[in-house]
Short mmCIF file of C-alpha atoms in Angstrom, two decimals:
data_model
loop_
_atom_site.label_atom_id
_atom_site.label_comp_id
_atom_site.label_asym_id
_atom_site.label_seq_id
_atom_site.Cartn_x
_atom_site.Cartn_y
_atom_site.Cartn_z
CA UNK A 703 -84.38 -61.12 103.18
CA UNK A 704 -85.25 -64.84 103.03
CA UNK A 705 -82.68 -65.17 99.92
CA UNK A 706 -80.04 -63.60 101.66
CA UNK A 707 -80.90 -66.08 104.89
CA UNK A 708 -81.18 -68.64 102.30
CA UNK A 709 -77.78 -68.16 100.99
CA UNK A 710 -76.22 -67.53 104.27
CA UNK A 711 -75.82 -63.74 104.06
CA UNK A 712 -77.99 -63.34 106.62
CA UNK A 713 -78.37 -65.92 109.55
CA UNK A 714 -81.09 -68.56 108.85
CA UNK A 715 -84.74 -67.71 110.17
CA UNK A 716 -86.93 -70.03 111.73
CA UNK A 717 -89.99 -68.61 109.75
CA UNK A 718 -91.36 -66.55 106.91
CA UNK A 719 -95.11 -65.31 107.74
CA UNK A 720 -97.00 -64.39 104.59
CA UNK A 721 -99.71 -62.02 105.71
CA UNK A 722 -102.54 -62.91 102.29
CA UNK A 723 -105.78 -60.32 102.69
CA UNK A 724 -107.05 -62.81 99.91
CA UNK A 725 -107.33 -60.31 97.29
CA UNK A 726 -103.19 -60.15 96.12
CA UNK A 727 -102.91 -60.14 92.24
CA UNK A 728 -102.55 -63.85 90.79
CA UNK A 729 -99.37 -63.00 90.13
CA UNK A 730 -98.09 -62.12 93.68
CA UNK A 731 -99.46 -65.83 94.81
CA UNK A 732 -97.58 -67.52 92.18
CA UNK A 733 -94.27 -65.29 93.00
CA UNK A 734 -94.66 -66.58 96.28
CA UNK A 735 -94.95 -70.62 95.54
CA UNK A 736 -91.74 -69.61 93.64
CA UNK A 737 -89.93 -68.40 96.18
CA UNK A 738 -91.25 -71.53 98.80
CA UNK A 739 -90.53 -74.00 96.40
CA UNK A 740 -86.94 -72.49 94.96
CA UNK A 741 -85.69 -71.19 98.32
CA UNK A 742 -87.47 -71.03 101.54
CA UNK A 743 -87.84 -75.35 101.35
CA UNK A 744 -84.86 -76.38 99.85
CA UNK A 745 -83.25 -73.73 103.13
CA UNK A 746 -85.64 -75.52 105.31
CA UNK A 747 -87.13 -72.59 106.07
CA UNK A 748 -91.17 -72.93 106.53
CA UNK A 749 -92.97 -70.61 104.90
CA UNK A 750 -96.15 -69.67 107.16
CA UNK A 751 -99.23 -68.43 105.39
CA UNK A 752 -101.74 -66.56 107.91
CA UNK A 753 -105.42 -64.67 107.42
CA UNK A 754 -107.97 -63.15 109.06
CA UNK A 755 -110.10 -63.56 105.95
CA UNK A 756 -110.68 -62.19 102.37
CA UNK A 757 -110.83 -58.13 102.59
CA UNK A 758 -112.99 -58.47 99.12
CA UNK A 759 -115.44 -60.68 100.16
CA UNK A 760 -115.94 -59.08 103.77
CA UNK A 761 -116.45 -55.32 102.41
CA UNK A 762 -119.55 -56.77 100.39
CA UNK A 763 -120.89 -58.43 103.38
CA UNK A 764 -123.71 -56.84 105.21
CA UNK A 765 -122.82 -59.20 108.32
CA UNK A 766 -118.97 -58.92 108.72
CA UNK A 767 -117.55 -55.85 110.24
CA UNK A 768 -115.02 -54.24 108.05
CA UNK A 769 -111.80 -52.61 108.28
CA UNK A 770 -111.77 -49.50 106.36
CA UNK A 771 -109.35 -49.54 103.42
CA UNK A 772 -108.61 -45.80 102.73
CA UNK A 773 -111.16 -45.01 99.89
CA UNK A 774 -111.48 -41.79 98.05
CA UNK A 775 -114.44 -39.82 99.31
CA UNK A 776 -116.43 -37.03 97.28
CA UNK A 777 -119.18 -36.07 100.21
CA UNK A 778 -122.52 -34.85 98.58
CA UNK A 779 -121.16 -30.72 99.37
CA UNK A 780 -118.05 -31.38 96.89
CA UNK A 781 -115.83 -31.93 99.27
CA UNK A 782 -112.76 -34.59 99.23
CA UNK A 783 -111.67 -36.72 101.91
CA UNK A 784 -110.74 -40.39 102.32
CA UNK A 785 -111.48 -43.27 105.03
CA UNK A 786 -109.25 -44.46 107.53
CA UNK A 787 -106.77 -47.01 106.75
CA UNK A 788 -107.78 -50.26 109.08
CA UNK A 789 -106.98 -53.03 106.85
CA UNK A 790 -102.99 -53.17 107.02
CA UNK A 791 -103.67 -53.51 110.75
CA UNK A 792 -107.06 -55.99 110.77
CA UNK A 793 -105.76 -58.44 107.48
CA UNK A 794 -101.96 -58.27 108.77
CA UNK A 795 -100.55 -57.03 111.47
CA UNK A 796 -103.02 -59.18 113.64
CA UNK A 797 -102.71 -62.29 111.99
CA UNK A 798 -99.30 -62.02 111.81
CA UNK A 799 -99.01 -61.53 116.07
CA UNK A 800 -101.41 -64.10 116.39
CA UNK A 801 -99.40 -66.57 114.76
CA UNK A 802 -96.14 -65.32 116.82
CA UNK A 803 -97.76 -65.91 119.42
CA UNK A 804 -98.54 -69.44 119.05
CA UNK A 805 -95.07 -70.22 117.77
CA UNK A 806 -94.04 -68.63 121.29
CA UNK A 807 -96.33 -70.89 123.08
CA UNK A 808 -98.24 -68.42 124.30
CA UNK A 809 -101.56 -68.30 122.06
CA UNK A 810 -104.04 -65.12 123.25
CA UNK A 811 -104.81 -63.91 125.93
CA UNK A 812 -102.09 -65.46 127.48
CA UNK A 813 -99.62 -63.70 129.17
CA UNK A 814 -96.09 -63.85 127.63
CA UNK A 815 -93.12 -63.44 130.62
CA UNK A 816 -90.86 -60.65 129.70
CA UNK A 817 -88.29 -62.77 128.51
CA UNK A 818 -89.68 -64.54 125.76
CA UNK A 819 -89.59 -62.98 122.35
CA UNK A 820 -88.95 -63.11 118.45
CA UNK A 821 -86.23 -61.06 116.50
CA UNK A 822 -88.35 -60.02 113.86
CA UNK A 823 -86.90 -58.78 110.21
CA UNK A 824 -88.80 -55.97 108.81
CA UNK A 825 -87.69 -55.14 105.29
CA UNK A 826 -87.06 -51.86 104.72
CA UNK A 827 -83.86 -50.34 103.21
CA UNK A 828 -81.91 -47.77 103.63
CA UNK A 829 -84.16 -45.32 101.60
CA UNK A 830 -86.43 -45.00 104.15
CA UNK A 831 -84.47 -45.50 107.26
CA UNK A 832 -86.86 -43.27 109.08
CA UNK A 833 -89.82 -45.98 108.54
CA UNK A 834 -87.51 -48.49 110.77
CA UNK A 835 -89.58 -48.52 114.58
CA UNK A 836 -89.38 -50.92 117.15
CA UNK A 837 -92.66 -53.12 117.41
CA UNK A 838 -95.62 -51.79 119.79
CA UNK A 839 -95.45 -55.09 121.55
CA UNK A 840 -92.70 -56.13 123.99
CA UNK A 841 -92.57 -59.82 122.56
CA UNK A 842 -91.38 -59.15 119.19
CA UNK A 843 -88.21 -57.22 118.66
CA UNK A 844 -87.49 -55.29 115.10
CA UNK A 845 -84.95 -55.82 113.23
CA UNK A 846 -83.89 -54.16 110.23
CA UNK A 847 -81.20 -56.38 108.27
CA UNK A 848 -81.31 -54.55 105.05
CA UNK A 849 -80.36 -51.36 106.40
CA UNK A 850 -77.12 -53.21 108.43
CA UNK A 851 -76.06 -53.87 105.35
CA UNK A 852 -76.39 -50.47 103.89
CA UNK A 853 -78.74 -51.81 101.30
CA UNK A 854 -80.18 -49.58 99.20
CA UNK A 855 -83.63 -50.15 96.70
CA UNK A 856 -81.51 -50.99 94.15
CA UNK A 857 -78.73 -52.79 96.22
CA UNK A 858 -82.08 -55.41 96.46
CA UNK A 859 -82.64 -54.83 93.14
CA UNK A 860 -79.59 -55.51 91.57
CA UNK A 861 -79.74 -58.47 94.08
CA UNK A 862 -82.97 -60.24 93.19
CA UNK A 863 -81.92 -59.54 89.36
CA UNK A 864 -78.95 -61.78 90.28
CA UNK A 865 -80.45 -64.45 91.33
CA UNK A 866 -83.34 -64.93 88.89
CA UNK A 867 -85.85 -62.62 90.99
CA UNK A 868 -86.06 -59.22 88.62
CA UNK A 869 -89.83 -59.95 87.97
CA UNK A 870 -90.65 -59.85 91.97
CA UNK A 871 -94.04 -58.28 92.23
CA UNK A 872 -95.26 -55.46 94.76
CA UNK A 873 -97.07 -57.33 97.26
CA UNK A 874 -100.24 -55.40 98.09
CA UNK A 875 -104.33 -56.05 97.70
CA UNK A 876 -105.65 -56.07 93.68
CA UNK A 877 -107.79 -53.38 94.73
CA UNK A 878 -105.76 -50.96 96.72
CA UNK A 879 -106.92 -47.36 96.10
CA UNK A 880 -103.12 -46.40 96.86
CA UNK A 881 -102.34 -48.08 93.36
CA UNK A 882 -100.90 -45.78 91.00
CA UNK A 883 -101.47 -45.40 87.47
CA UNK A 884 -99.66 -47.70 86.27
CA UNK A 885 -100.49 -50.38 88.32
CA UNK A 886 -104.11 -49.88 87.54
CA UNK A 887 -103.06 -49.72 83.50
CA UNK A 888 -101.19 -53.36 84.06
CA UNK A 889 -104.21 -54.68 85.43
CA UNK A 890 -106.25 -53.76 82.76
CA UNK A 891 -103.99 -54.44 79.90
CA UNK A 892 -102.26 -58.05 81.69
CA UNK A 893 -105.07 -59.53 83.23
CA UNK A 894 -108.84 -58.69 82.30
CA UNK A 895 -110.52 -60.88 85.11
CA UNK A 896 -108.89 -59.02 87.41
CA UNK A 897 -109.62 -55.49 85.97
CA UNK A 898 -113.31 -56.86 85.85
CA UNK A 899 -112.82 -57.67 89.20
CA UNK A 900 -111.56 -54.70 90.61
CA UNK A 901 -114.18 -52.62 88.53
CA UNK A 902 -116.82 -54.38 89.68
CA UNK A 903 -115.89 -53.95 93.55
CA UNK A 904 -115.43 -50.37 93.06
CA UNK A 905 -118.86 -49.88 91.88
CA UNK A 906 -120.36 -52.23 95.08
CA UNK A 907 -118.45 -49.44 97.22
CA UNK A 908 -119.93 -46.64 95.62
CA UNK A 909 -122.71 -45.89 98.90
CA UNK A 910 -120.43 -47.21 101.56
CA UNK A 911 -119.76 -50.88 103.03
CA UNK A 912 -122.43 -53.00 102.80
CA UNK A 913 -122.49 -53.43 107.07
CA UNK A 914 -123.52 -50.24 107.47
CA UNK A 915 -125.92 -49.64 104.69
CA UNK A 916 -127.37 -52.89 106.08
CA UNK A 917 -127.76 -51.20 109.36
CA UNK A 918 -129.03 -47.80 107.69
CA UNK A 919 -125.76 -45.97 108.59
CA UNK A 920 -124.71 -45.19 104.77
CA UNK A 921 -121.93 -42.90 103.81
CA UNK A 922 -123.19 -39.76 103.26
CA UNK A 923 -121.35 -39.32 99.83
CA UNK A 924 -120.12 -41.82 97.41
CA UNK A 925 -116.55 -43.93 97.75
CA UNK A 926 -114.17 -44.82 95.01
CA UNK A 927 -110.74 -46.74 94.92
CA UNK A 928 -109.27 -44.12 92.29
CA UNK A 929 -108.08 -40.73 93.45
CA UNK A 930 -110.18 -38.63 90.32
CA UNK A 931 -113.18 -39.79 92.20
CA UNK A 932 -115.35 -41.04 88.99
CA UNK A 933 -115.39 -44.84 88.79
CA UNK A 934 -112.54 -46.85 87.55
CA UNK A 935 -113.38 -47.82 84.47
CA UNK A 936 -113.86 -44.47 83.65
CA UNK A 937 -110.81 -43.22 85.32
CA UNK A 938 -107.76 -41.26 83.82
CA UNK A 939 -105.32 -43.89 84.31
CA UNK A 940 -103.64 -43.68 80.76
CA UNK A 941 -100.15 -42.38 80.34
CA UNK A 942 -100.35 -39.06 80.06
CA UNK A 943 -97.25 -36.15 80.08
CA UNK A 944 -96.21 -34.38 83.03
CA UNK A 945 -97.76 -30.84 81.37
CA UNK A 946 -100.88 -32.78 81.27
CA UNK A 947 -101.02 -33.90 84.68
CA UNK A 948 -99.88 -30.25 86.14
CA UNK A 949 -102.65 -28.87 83.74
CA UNK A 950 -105.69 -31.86 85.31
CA UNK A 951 -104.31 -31.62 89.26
CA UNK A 952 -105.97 -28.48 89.96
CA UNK A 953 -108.99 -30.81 88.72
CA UNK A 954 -108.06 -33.54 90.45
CA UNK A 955 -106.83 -33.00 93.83
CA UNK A 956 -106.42 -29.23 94.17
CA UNK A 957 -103.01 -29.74 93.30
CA UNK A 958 -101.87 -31.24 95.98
CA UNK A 959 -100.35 -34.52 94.60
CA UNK A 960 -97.20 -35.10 92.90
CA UNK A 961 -96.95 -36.26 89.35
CA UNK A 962 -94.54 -39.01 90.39
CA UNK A 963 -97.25 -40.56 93.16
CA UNK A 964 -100.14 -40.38 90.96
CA UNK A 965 -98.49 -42.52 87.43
CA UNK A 966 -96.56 -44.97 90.37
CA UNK A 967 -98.32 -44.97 93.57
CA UNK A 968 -96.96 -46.24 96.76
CA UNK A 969 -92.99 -47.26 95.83
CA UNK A 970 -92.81 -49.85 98.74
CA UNK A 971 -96.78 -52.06 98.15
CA UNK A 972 -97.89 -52.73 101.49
CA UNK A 973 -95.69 -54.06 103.86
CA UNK A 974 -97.21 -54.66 107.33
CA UNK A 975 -94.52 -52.98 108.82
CA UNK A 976 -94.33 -50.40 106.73
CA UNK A 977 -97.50 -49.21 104.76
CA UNK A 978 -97.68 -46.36 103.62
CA UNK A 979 -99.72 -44.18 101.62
CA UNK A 980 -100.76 -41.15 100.41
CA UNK A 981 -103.50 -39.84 103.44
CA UNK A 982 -101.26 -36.82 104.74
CA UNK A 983 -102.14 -35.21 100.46
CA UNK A 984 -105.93 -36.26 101.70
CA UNK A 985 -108.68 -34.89 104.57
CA UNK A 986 -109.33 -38.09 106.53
CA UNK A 987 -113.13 -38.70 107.39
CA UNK A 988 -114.51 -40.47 109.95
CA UNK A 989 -114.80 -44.44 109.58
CA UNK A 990 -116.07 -45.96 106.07
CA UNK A 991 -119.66 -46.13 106.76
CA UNK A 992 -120.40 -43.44 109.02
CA UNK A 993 -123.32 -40.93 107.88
CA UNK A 994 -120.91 -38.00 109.35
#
């Protein structure tokens, strides 16, 4: 969307807001220099960065409350479940109206008269048309320009490949536990600091967040960010056929996951509009922390 209002396809925005949880993958950060510095300036378009802090660091501190990400849970009776997806709403959705707000002139807890609000894009295409809502708030108002122009995924594809753009990364948190398989493989195999990384963290989840364990509330059960439930370095992330993967899911997830969802994950990364993820295939538990 900010090529097309670059180029005049689309009327020129005022802003781009760049929700960062300060975990993306290096490569996501760089993408997005690229497109201020190719684009969004020479368009004269600003490009706003906003956070409400790094989702990393504040899981591993015992004095910052935590959103939940939506961790794989194997409770100490066998049982599966996951946690409760907080973090699209705590690391981006909220920065992002914060921020709206003060462009608006009206920073929290003002009030903001009826007739002031944004147009805001929201980028979804017309593959999931039924993911387009209006916004929970009454001063910013959805828009959906992909799907007015009958743009498909690979309309935007075949777009971005046009223009220079085919390597454009998924945009979501290094350590997302909605990550398929072969987003985890890339890590590994591309970038070793960051598999280190995100091995490491998934370890320092194992017992819960470290608020609550602080507080003597631990998990009663052990967290991981892959869906197998065994830590990720010792995960079945390799390439494997579609016989194998019927032949493991009764294993895995009592077979209720598709083949597709588990090698690619979430098609979309995580838009703050638009996450989604894989919690309806999943028992959701009470918040990450909680001892029931």
């Amino acid at each position: 969307m900010l090529a097309l209002s670059a180029e005049g396809i689309l009327p020129k925005v005022d802003y781009a807001i760049f929700a960062d949880t300060g975990w993306e993958p290096k490569v996501v950060y760089s993408h997005l220099d690229r497109l201020e510095q190719e684009i969004a300036t020479p368009a004269g378009i600003p490009v706003l960065r906003v956070t409400a802090g790094n989702i990393r660091d504040d899981a591993l501190d015992p004095e910052h409350r935590f959103a939940s990400m939506p961790l794989y849970i194997l409770n100490q009776d066998g049982k599966q479940g996951m946690t409760r997806r907080q973090c699209t709403g705590e690391y981006k959705i909220k920065p992002i109206k914060k921020k709206v707000r003060e462009l608006l002139g009206y920073p929290y807890p003002q009030h903001i008269p009826k007739d002031i609000f944004v147009e805001q894009w929201v980028g979804i295409s017309t593959d999931e048309f039924h993911r387009a809502k209006d916004a929970d708030v009454k001063y910013m108002r959805n828009r959906h320009p992909l799907i007015d122009l009958g743009w498909s995924r690979a309309d935007c594809i075949r777009y971005l490949t046009s223009i220079g753009l085919a390597d454009t990364p998924k945009s979501s948190c290094l350590g997302c536990p909605f990550h398929g398989n072969a987003q985890w493989r890339n890590i590994r195999d591309s970038s070793p600091a960051e598999w280190a990384d995100v091995v490491a963290f998934d370890a320092a989840i194992r017992q819960g967040n470290a608020r609550a364990n602080a507080s003597g509330n631990r998990l009663l059960g052990q967290a991981f960010l892959h869906r197998s439930r065994v830590p990720l370095d010792q995960a079945p992330i390799d390439h494997v056929t579609a016989a194998e993967w019927a032949a493991r899911q009764q294993e895995l997830d009592d077979g209720a996951v598709m083949v597709e969802e588990l090698e690619n994950g979430v098609v979309d990364g995580c838009s703050p509009w638009a996450c989604r993820g894989a919690s309806e295939y999943e028992p959701v538990q009470d918040d990450f922390g909680l001892a029931s």
